[in-house]
Amino acid sequence: MADIRFVGVHKSFGDFAAVDGVDLEVKDGEFMVLLGPSGCGKTTLLRCLAGLERVDDGRVYIGDRDATDLPPRRRRIAMVFQSYAVFPHMKVYDNIAFGLKMQKEKKPVIEERVRSSAELLHIEELLDRYSSQLSGGQRQRVAVARAMATKAEVLLMDEPLSNLDALLRLEMRAELKTLLQSLDATTIYVTHDQIEALSMGDRIAVMNKGRIVQLGNPLEVYDNPADTFVGGFIGTPPMNFLEAEVSDNGRSRIVKVSGGSFEFPGDVAALAGHDLLLGIRAEAIGVETAAADGLVRAKVIVLEPLGSHNLVTVRCGEDTLKVSIQADIFPQPESDVWLRLEPARIRWMDRETGTAIHTGAEELATETAVVIS
Amino acid sequence: MALQQIRIGRALAYVAALAISAFILAPIYLITISAFSTFDAIYEYPRQLVPRDVSTDTMRLFLNSDGIVDSLRRSAIVAAITIVVCLAIGTPAGYAIARFSFRGGDPFQLALVSTRAFPLIIIAVPLAVTYLRVGIDDTVYGVAMAHIAFTLPLTVLVTASVFAGISYELEEAAMTLGCNRFSAFRRVALPLALPGVAASAIFIFVTSWNEVFAAAILTFRNRTLPAQLLAALDASPLPHRLAGGFFLLAPALVVIFFIRKYLLTTWGRVAR
């Protein structure tokens, strides 16, 4: 049993507050991703959990133990470092065995665990090599095998895939996820790559400026961002944001953006008194070739065919939007298109604070999600 | 064409390497064969480059002369003490400079270097007087202490730069795997620093083994080998001097040969 709790954790370096009041609970066996841009405090938070940094304030609990003042070796954690930190002066075998030797395991036990860890990561043939004789991907596997060999209850990963090339990263992502599903360990995974976060995590904690700005499962975080930062950080392309005004004349409600206006069917009471930003994902915008009611006119700037779909950049009034459309439609630059901003997929944000305003009209992907098991 | 240029470049590199090796090895070779020649061969002209008959006459004469074996033993003791103490203090100090930022770290490093700026001649008399007063004059410990003072600053600076080149993440990884700070240092940082520490050891040894000025003013009867030779060789015949040169040279080569193993530790990389 090893659930993890951060309670009011603060950590500063000089005047810079790297972690600025984080409360977070991670359930036993959960795969939690800490996601954020560089400098957001995600790695510092992880290092506070590992015991490599002392927290300035707050507590860290691992299982039922207060781990705040424990040294790393007493926390029953294992960590995979961004640089892999494979010991250059030891062979792969001794690298993987290192933690077990420190735990004073018996020789046959060490041998057995090293073999099984190496097998899981397909590096059995490399046990006699030194780190300098390995490729980046192989080193990464050694680092993971070394962390797994100790059978720690908590597995910490600090951007483990960021030093691999794109193809290898894709491969390792799925492999790592499969591997971690088969373990009971609670995993905390730090990354700045939102695709990694979406594709691997049970839940994602999005961090910015030392705080957790949103905590939720990948679909929630993608579909219903808590603020403009999350909407802009997650997703390729990022969420579109347009300045908008909503007027309610009693009979109908009209949304006005710089490129035109359209009717909004939902309740807008919650929006009153806010300067508004309209947020909408690229794939929630429909593209029509002729004018009609509820459509907004736009001019195509550039078309990027991506194989699986086409990405179109359009100019709509004063706003520039990214729209993703079917792969077999090719709107040419300079041509006019008409956009349908799907009302149920619109997310309202306050222009000043950037935080989401919920109207109750949102159709949430989590409600309609189909789980096949 | 290009291939030919590469070949010429390689050939030149070999020639240069051979020339430098010859420059260093020639005196070593000449001293060595002279030390093992008969008296007649040494005075012969032109010199024999290949020894005709090997003889230990010269060496025997040298070793049997007064105080040589004792001074050799004292030199070894002084060098050993200097190496052990220097590394025992210098390695942790270098580690501290590399890993921790502490108040006064930079001035401290500067102060270390500045100790070497003092010409020994200026402090020679006060130093000798102090030694006499404390009562450590004419002892191996006294000489070792002086040698430690010469070599410690550079040992600290060299090991500091060696440790700075070793990623701290490696030690952190060791700590998450069950090490405390010290065992992470001992099991990870120290083995990785070994080549640099070995280089320091060679430097310390050579400095101590060859140091003559401090040894000459701080000792009178219990001299180290260089001090002894300095005092005795002036008045010695040529064979005696050559044997002395060989004796100063040979142990240094042997020690360097053994430390060399650590100097070239490469863990799987091909040694160049």
XYZ file of C-alpha atoms in Angstrom:
645
model
C 0.000 0.000 0.000
C 1.476 3.289 -0.995
C -0.790 6.170 -1.664
C 0.905 9.550 -1.720
C -0.183 12.831 -0.247
C 1.309 16.272 -0.644
C -0.069 18.709 1.896
C 0.642 22.411 1.374
C 4.094 21.799 -0.071
C 6.287 24.848 -0.649
C 9.797 24.880 -2.056
C 11.762 27.979 -2.985
C 15.187 28.497 -4.492
C 16.244 31.915 -3.326
C 13.391 34.224 -4.260
C 11.962 31.842 -6.789
C 9.032 29.775 -5.542
C 9.452 26.558 -7.512
C 6.598 24.786 -5.756
C 4.081 27.178 -4.333
C 1.536 25.410 -2.174
C 0.713 22.040 -3.687
C -1.934 19.702 -2.318
C -2.204 16.449 -4.178
C -3.364 12.942 -3.422
C -2.267 10.018 -5.525
C -4.097 6.754 -5.018
C -2.378 3.449 -4.463
C -1.378 1.947 -7.806
C -2.357 5.020 -9.748
C -0.386 6.419 -12.700
C -0.222 10.143 -12.063
C 1.358 12.486 -14.563
C 2.735 15.870 -13.565
C 2.519 17.964 -16.707
C 3.694 21.492 -17.304
C 6.151 23.711 -19.169
C 9.762 23.863 -18.031
C 10.167 25.782 -14.814
C 6.655 25.011 -13.620
C 7.886 23.082 -10.588
C 6.937 19.587 -11.647
C 10.422 18.137 -11.317
C 10.971 19.956 -8.027
C 7.746 18.464 -6.692
C 8.927 15.019 -7.747
C 12.301 15.576 -6.087
C 10.538 16.652 -2.904
C 8.752 13.312 -2.965
C 12.005 11.464 -3.625
C 13.700 13.262 -0.750
C 16.292 14.862 -3.010
C 14.942 18.277 -2.054
C 13.804 19.324 1.401
C 10.426 21.003 1.433
C 10.364 24.479 2.985
C 6.846 24.022 4.236
C 4.151 21.377 4.153
C 4.211 17.602 4.535
C 4.752 14.652 2.235
C 3.140 11.324 3.083
C 3.983 8.008 1.464
C 1.570 5.276 2.495
C 0.734 5.953 6.127
C 4.175 7.373 6.887
C 5.115 11.001 7.137
C 8.092 11.005 4.778
C 8.788 14.741 4.973
C 12.036 14.360 6.910
C 13.121 10.950 5.675
C 16.211 10.601 3.496
C 15.626 9.152 0.006
C 16.796 5.675 0.969
C 14.109 5.343 3.655
C 11.208 6.333 1.421
C 10.858 3.045 -0.455
C 10.862 4.762 -3.792
C 12.700 4.156 -7.018
C 13.440 6.836 -9.538
C 14.256 7.047 -13.224
C 16.213 10.190 -14.025
C 16.004 12.292 -17.147
C 19.710 11.739 -17.817
C 19.171 8.045 -16.916
C 22.021 8.305 -14.387
C 23.323 4.858 -15.289
C 26.557 4.397 -13.322
C 29.368 4.526 -15.912
C 31.811 2.522 -13.780
C 29.561 -0.504 -13.407
C 28.342 -3.047 -15.876
C 24.641 -3.176 -16.649
C 24.256 -6.149 -14.317
C 25.770 -4.261 -11.390
C 23.706 -1.205 -12.196
C 20.488 -3.181 -11.933
C 21.756 -5.049 -8.875
C 22.882 -1.877 -7.093
C 19.662 -1.220 -5.175
C 19.333 -4.873 -4.224
C 22.920 -4.986 -2.975
C 22.247 -1.915 -0.857
C 19.216 -3.713 0.581
C 21.587 -6.577 1.412
C 19.572 -9.132 -0.518
C 21.045 -12.614 -0.852
C 23.017 -13.352 -3.974
C 20.542 -15.772 -5.613
C 17.714 -13.295 -5.007
C 19.729 -10.506 -6.625
C 20.615 -12.717 -9.558
C 17.011 -13.736 -10.093
C 15.625 -10.202 -9.859
C 18.266 -8.730 -12.135
C 17.499 -11.387 -14.749
C 13.749 -10.869 -14.566
C 14.029 -7.068 -14.712
C 16.400 -7.311 -17.645
C 14.042 -9.700 -19.387
C 11.077 -7.364 -18.934
C 13.027 -4.624 -20.664
C 14.653 -6.901 -23.241
C 18.216 -6.136 -22.233
C 19.370 -9.628 -21.207
C 22.198 -9.563 -23.747
C 23.537 -6.272 -22.433
C 24.213 -7.312 -18.830
C 27.980 -7.530 -19.419
C 28.321 -4.131 -21.016
C 29.238 -0.758 -19.652
C 27.028 2.284 -20.022
C 29.364 3.806 -22.609
C 28.753 0.818 -24.880
C 24.985 1.377 -24.935
C 22.748 3.526 -27.081
C 20.472 6.124 -25.519
C 17.462 3.842 -25.755
C 19.338 0.968 -24.147
C 20.547 3.193 -21.320
C 16.989 4.236 -20.747
C 15.967 0.595 -20.453
C 18.745 -0.035 -17.954
C 17.561 2.911 -15.860
C 14.001 1.566 -15.816
C 15.157 -1.972 -15.058
C 17.291 -0.688 -12.192
C 14.344 1.195 -10.729
C 12.019 -1.799 -11.084
C 14.422 -4.350 -9.639
C 14.047 -3.049 -6.090
C 10.265 -3.590 -6.225
C 9.696 -0.197 -4.656
C 6.109 0.739 -3.864
C 6.497 4.101 -5.530
C 8.071 4.612 -8.931
C 9.127 8.113 -9.884
C 9.947 9.043 -13.438
C 11.463 12.361 -14.409
C 10.982 12.912 -18.149
C 12.282 9.428 -18.903
C 11.571 9.609 -22.623
C 12.630 13.162 -23.382
C 16.156 12.255 -24.518
C 15.031 9.655 -27.037
C 14.412 10.340 -30.695
C 10.811 10.598 -31.851
C 10.296 7.099 -33.173
C 11.927 5.423 -30.186
C 9.885 7.601 -27.865
C 6.654 6.437 -29.478
C 7.732 2.835 -29.111
C 8.916 3.211 -25.507
C 5.738 5.061 -24.530
C 3.493 2.114 -25.282
C 6.002 -0.354 -23.887
C 6.437 1.573 -20.668
C 2.694 1.886 -20.229
C 2.230 -1.846 -20.704
C 5.030 -2.533 -18.262
C 3.696 -0.212 -15.596
C 0.185 -1.606 -15.904
C 1.594 -4.987 -14.932
C 3.196 -3.561 -11.772
C 1.340 -2.620 -8.621
C 3.529 0.379 -7.998
C 2.152 3.853 -7.623
C 3.773 5.838 -10.406
C 4.415 9.534 -10.649
C 5.574 10.572 -14.065
C 6.892 14.011 -14.874
C 6.757 15.296 -18.428
C 6.438 18.468 -20.449
C 5.078 16.492 -23.389
C 1.302 16.735 -23.321
C 0.889 13.811 -25.692
C 2.860 11.614 -23.320
C 0.674 12.826 -20.466
C -2.588 12.253 -22.296
C -1.543 8.870 -23.584
C -0.105 7.404 -20.400
C -1.692 8.886 -17.297
C -4.630 7.654 -15.241
C -4.830 11.225 -14.089
C -2.934 14.371 -15.024
C -1.965 17.188 -12.707
C -1.272 20.199 -14.895
C 1.173 22.568 -13.240
C 2.029 26.174 -13.905
C 4.179 28.558 -11.868
C 4.557 26.160 -8.975
C 0.883 25.327 -8.617
C -1.445 22.628 -9.798
C -3.918 24.361 -12.075
C -5.969 21.343 -13.023
C -6.264 17.767 -11.873
C -8.271 15.259 -13.811
C -8.226 12.310 -16.154
C -6.742 12.954 -19.616
C -10.092 13.425 -21.321
C -11.295 15.933 -18.740
C -8.126 17.950 -18.930
C -8.206 17.997 -22.708
C -11.887 18.596 -23.143
C -12.661 20.871 -20.263
C -9.590 22.937 -19.414
C -9.728 24.824 -16.150
C -8.228 27.929 -17.690
C -6.704 29.387 -20.829
C -3.256 28.120 -19.812
C -4.374 24.487 -19.761
C -6.369 24.912 -22.969
C -3.386 26.477 -24.667
C -0.818 24.032 -23.295
C -2.640 20.796 -23.974
C -3.604 19.665 -27.421
C -1.975 20.002 -30.833
C -2.996 22.494 -32.042
C -3.828 24.320 -28.802
C -7.351 25.447 -28.085
C -8.523 28.502 -30.069
C -9.432 31.554 -28.017
C -11.539 34.405 -29.432
C -12.750 37.547 -27.742
C -16.536 37.332 -27.639
C -19.636 39.120 -26.393
C -22.906 37.469 -25.494
C -26.164 39.399 -25.654
C -29.496 38.121 -24.386
C -32.563 39.798 -25.877
C -35.024 37.609 -24.064
C -35.963 35.416 -27.013
C -32.533 34.308 -28.118
C -28.927 34.701 -27.138
C -26.434 35.946 -29.670
C -22.677 35.359 -29.514
C -20.673 38.033 -31.263
C -17.067 37.465 -32.268
C -14.934 39.740 -34.422
C -15.753 37.760 -37.559
C -19.541 37.600 -37.142
C -22.249 36.349 -34.823
C -24.357 33.271 -34.227
C -27.096 32.046 -31.960
C -26.193 30.247 -28.733
C -28.810 27.793 -27.481
C -27.564 27.368 -23.915
C -28.122 29.249 -20.692
C -25.816 32.255 -20.415
C -26.729 33.549 -16.954
C -23.319 32.538 -15.587
C -21.568 34.635 -18.199
C -23.109 37.943 -17.173
C -20.645 40.537 -15.937
C -17.576 38.855 -17.430
C -15.400 39.956 -20.288
C -15.419 36.748 -22.267
C -13.074 34.566 -24.214
C -14.593 31.854 -26.331
C -12.461 28.727 -26.318
C -12.941 25.989 -28.875
C -10.868 23.020 -30.019
C -9.766 22.808 -33.644
C -11.803 19.664 -34.225
C -14.980 21.217 -32.763
C -15.171 23.701 -35.597
C -17.105 22.635 -38.679
C -16.215 24.001 -42.092
C -18.915 24.733 -44.695
C -18.476 26.019 -48.227
C -21.533 28.255 -48.318
C -23.078 30.840 -46.033
C -25.915 29.774 -43.777
C -27.549 30.711 -40.482
C -25.230 30.405 -37.484
C -22.083 30.281 -39.539
C -19.182 32.698 -39.321
C -17.226 33.678 -42.389
C -13.449 33.190 -42.517
C -10.620 33.335 -45.027
C -8.185 30.475 -45.452
C -4.580 31.482 -44.811
C -2.769 28.197 -45.044
C -3.621 24.524 -45.441
C -1.455 21.836 -43.866
C -2.317 18.303 -44.976
C -1.270 15.933 -42.170
C -2.340 12.635 -43.614
C -4.888 11.630 -40.997
C -6.526 15.056 -41.155
C -5.912 18.499 -42.587
C -5.061 21.489 -40.457
C -6.343 24.810 -41.744
C -5.342 28.201 -40.427
C -8.087 30.726 -41.068
C -8.602 34.405 -40.452
C -11.953 35.155 -38.894
C -12.396 38.898 -38.388
C -9.452 39.831 -36.174
C -8.886 36.312 -34.912
C -6.688 33.594 -36.332
C -8.021 30.094 -35.792
C -6.720 26.610 -36.300
C -9.326 24.246 -37.657
C -8.853 20.566 -38.218
C -10.908 18.971 -40.967
C -11.189 15.702 -42.838
C -8.154 14.624 -44.804
C -10.009 14.701 -48.134
C -11.117 18.336 -48.056
C -8.660 20.910 -49.350
C -9.715 24.536 -48.840
C -7.274 26.593 -50.893
C -5.532 29.669 -49.443
C -7.400 32.935 -49.971
C -10.697 31.085 -50.442
C -13.679 31.824 -48.176
C -15.103 29.243 -45.808
C -17.911 29.363 -43.253
C -17.257 28.092 -39.747
C -19.683 26.375 -37.412
C -18.540 26.864 -33.813
C -20.231 23.879 -32.182
C -22.091 25.511 -29.235
C -21.891 22.436 -26.990
C -18.117 22.341 -27.463
C -17.556 25.998 -26.628
C -15.697 26.644 -23.367
C -16.092 30.094 -21.852
C -13.198 31.805 -20.108
C -12.907 35.037 -18.227
C -10.704 37.419 -20.193
C -9.110 38.940 -17.064
C -8.370 35.864 -14.977
C -8.311 33.279 -17.742
C -10.345 30.831 -15.670
C -13.187 28.786 -17.075
C -16.812 29.808 -16.515
C -19.246 26.925 -16.592
C -22.684 27.553 -18.051
C -23.983 24.026 -17.765
C -24.445 23.971 -21.537
C -21.167 22.194 -22.156
C -21.303 18.751 -23.566
C -18.544 16.909 -21.755
C -16.635 14.172 -23.480
C -16.361 12.309 -20.207
C -20.161 11.909 -20.091
C -20.414 10.447 -23.533
C -17.196 8.449 -23.383
C -17.502 4.800 -24.300
C -15.369 2.414 -22.322
C -14.843 -1.017 -23.799
C -13.661 -3.567 -21.310
C 44.627 12.625 -52.893
C 42.743 13.301 -49.691
C 43.590 9.825 -48.489
C 47.232 10.487 -49.154
C 47.057 13.690 -47.139
C 45.539 11.804 -44.236
C 48.351 9.261 -44.470
C 50.995 11.973 -44.473
C 49.258 13.621 -41.514
C 49.295 10.354 -39.603
C 52.922 9.742 -40.443
C 53.863 13.212 -39.199
C 51.940 12.609 -35.992
C 53.925 9.398 -35.448
C 57.192 11.152 -36.151
C 56.313 13.866 -33.650
C 55.303 11.278 -31.056
C 58.553 9.393 -31.575
C 60.612 12.565 -31.347
C 58.967 13.597 -28.078
C 59.362 10.087 -26.666
C 63.014 10.025 -27.664
C 63.585 13.429 -26.088
C 62.229 12.152 -22.781
C 63.576 8.622 -22.948
C 67.147 9.357 -24.086
C 68.445 10.758 -20.782
C 66.587 8.050 -18.870
C 68.233 5.437 -21.047
C 71.700 6.939 -20.812
C 71.553 7.246 -17.043
C 70.279 3.710 -16.730
C 72.975 2.074 -18.841
C 75.657 4.161 -17.177
C 74.417 3.102 -13.770
C 74.886 -0.500 -14.763
C 78.215 -0.177 -16.571
C 81.711 -0.757 -15.376
C 83.767 2.257 -14.323
C 85.852 2.016 -17.461
C 82.856 2.111 -19.753
C 81.597 5.273 -18.137
C 84.819 7.171 -18.793
C 85.176 5.762 -22.292
C 84.921 8.134 -25.249
C 83.010 7.927 -27.559
C 80.153 6.601 -25.398
C 78.859 3.084 -25.903
C 75.138 3.347 -26.652
C 74.627 -0.357 -26.229
C 76.146 -1.623 -23.005
C 78.754 -4.273 -23.671
C 79.078 -5.790 -20.282
C 76.522 -5.176 -17.583
C 78.023 -4.671 -14.194
C 76.645 -3.793 -10.814
C 79.917 -2.291 -9.648
C 78.679 1.259 -9.865
C 75.419 0.475 -8.139
C 77.162 -1.457 -5.419
C 79.544 1.393 -4.772
C 76.655 3.817 -4.624
C 74.480 1.708 -2.341
C 77.365 1.027 -0.008
C 78.190 4.675 0.415
C 77.093 6.320 3.617
C 73.422 7.002 4.263
C 72.107 6.310 0.785
C 69.839 3.393 1.639
C 68.572 5.220 4.710
C 67.838 8.354 2.730
C 66.067 6.292 0.120
C 63.865 4.783 2.828
C 63.172 8.242 4.280
C 62.233 9.602 0.865
C 59.760 6.776 0.406
C 58.253 7.397 3.840
C 57.954 11.134 3.217
C 56.336 10.549 -0.173
C 53.913 7.994 1.268
C 52.869 10.254 4.134
C 52.476 13.182 1.744
C 50.304 11.202 -0.674
C 48.097 9.683 2.027
C 47.528 12.907 3.935
C 47.088 15.012 0.801
C 44.499 12.693 -0.678
C 42.758 12.139 2.654
C 42.303 15.883 3.131
C 42.348 17.084 -0.459
C 39.778 14.717 -1.961
C 36.951 15.532 0.482
C 37.865 19.219 0.289
C 37.718 19.122 -3.507
C 34.404 17.312 -3.292
C 33.032 19.976 -0.970
C 34.088 22.781 -3.308
C 32.531 20.996 -6.284
C 29.233 20.022 -4.664
C 28.310 22.590 -2.057
C 28.036 26.293 -2.445
C 29.078 27.832 0.815
C 29.866 31.312 2.012
C 33.424 32.233 1.089
C 33.860 29.374 -1.372
C 35.462 31.503 -4.050
C 37.857 33.422 -1.768
C 38.772 30.047 -0.295
C 39.824 28.744 -3.681
C 41.778 31.904 -4.353
C 43.508 31.596 -0.991
C 44.477 28.040 -1.896
C 46.211 29.170 -5.048
C 47.882 32.118 -3.362
C 49.745 29.836 -0.949
C 51.742 28.728 -3.949
C 52.707 32.279 -4.734
C 55.047 32.447 -1.696
C 58.644 31.837 -2.760
C 60.039 29.201 -0.466
C 63.307 31.111 -0.108
C 61.544 33.901 1.735
C 59.954 31.631 4.311
C 62.894 29.232 4.511
C 64.550 30.764 7.566
C 61.372 31.379 9.599
C 60.241 27.878 8.692
C 63.483 26.313 9.845
C 63.356 28.331 13.080
C 59.780 27.256 13.722
C 60.692 23.623 13.094
C 63.566 23.880 15.539
C 61.344 25.434 18.162
C 58.566 22.856 17.776
C 61.157 20.119 17.639
C 60.216 18.513 14.341
C 63.394 19.523 12.546
C 65.444 16.746 10.999
C 62.482 14.292 10.965
C 60.611 12.668 8.086
C 57.347 14.002 9.521
C 58.630 17.533 9.353
C 59.645 17.160 5.719
C 56.368 15.441 4.902
C 54.501 18.336 6.482
C 56.304 20.820 4.265
C 55.584 18.702 1.204
C 51.913 18.455 2.158
C 51.787 22.224 2.388
C 53.210 22.476 -1.149
C 50.946 19.915 -2.774
C 47.656 20.132 -0.882
C 46.300 23.294 -2.565
C 46.712 21.879 -6.046
C 45.310 18.528 -4.941
C 42.177 20.297 -3.717
C 41.792 22.272 -6.921
C 42.412 19.301 -9.193
C 39.995 16.989 -7.369
C 37.418 19.794 -7.210
C 37.395 20.074 -10.975
C 37.270 16.293 -11.291
C 34.217 16.050 -9.025
C 32.575 18.983 -10.759
C 32.744 16.911 -13.932
C 30.828 14.027 -12.376
C 27.062 14.451 -12.607
C 25.441 14.859 -9.216
C 22.448 12.963 -10.567
C 24.528 9.796 -10.366
C 24.876 10.238 -6.625
C 21.218 11.128 -6.322
C 20.351 7.932 -8.161
C 22.512 6.024 -5.694
C 20.684 7.704 -2.818
C 17.277 6.688 -4.149
C 18.665 3.156 -4.425
C 19.589 2.922 -0.772
C 22.791 4.912 -0.245
C 23.279 7.662 2.267
C 25.319 10.704 1.307
C 28.605 9.145 2.274
C 28.084 5.759 0.662
C 26.856 7.475 -2.514
C 30.148 9.367 -2.517
C 32.179 6.248 -1.830
C 30.390 3.933 -4.259
C 29.738 6.331 -7.119
C 31.563 9.660 -7.041
C 34.887 8.389 -5.722
C 35.336 5.492 -8.179
C 34.457 7.823 -11.021
C 36.971 10.381 -9.753
C 39.711 7.765 -9.489
C 41.562 8.725 -12.686
C 41.720 12.335 -11.503
C 42.728 11.293 -8.012
C 45.440 9.073 -9.521
C 46.762 12.002 -11.520
C 46.897 14.000 -8.287
C 48.729 11.145 -6.605
C 51.362 11.108 -9.327
C 51.779 14.838 -9.063
C 52.099 14.649 -5.282
C 54.585 11.800 -5.477
C 56.797 13.415 -8.058
C 56.775 16.728 -6.221
C 57.670 15.129 -2.916
C 60.213 12.687 -4.360
C 62.141 15.389 -6.195
C 61.753 18.194 -3.688
C 65.191 19.215 -2.515
C 65.164 22.746 -1.110
C 62.808 22.317 1.847
C 64.250 18.894 2.552
C 67.748 20.341 2.568
C 67.029 23.175 4.992
C 64.720 21.224 7.312
C 66.931 18.193 7.791
C 70.545 17.787 8.746
C 71.363 14.184 9.474
C 68.129 12.478 8.396
C 68.072 13.609 4.810
C 65.805 12.466 2.027
C 67.407 11.135 -1.111
C 67.500 14.372 -3.156
C 68.859 16.306 -0.189
C 71.412 13.620 0.474
C 72.467 13.510 -3.147
C 72.682 17.285 -3.292
C 75.033 17.280 -0.364
C 77.086 14.274 -1.444
C 77.207 14.305 -5.197
C 79.231 17.473 -5.607
C 82.179 15.697 -4.223
C 81.472 12.351 -5.829
C 82.970 10.695 -8.838
C 80.946 10.468 -12.055
C 79.794 6.848 -11.628
C 78.420 7.743 -8.230
C 76.420 10.613 -9.671
C 74.948 8.509 -12.443
C 73.898 5.861 -9.974
C 72.297 8.583 -7.849
C 70.427 9.873 -10.882
C 69.172 6.393 -11.606
C 68.003 5.977 -8.058
C 66.098 9.207 -8.142
C 64.526 8.181 -11.416
C 63.655 4.520 -11.080
C 61.264 4.547 -8.092
C 59.345 7.428 -9.627
C 58.873 5.425 -12.829
C 57.765 2.356 -10.874
C 55.213 4.332 -8.850
C 53.871 6.080 -11.935
C 53.617 2.734 -13.674
C 51.367 1.358 -10.946
C 49.192 4.461 -10.591
C 48.857 4.560 -14.362
C 46.354 1.705 -14.150
C 43.866 4.019 -12.414
C 44.752 6.969 -14.576
C 43.539 5.131 -17.654
C 40.396 3.557 -16.197
C 37.824 3.881 -18.933
C 34.955 1.469 -18.109
C 34.284 0.028 -21.503
C 35.451 2.918 -23.598
C 38.434 2.204 -25.784
C 41.520 3.662 -24.177
C 43.373 5.925 -26.554
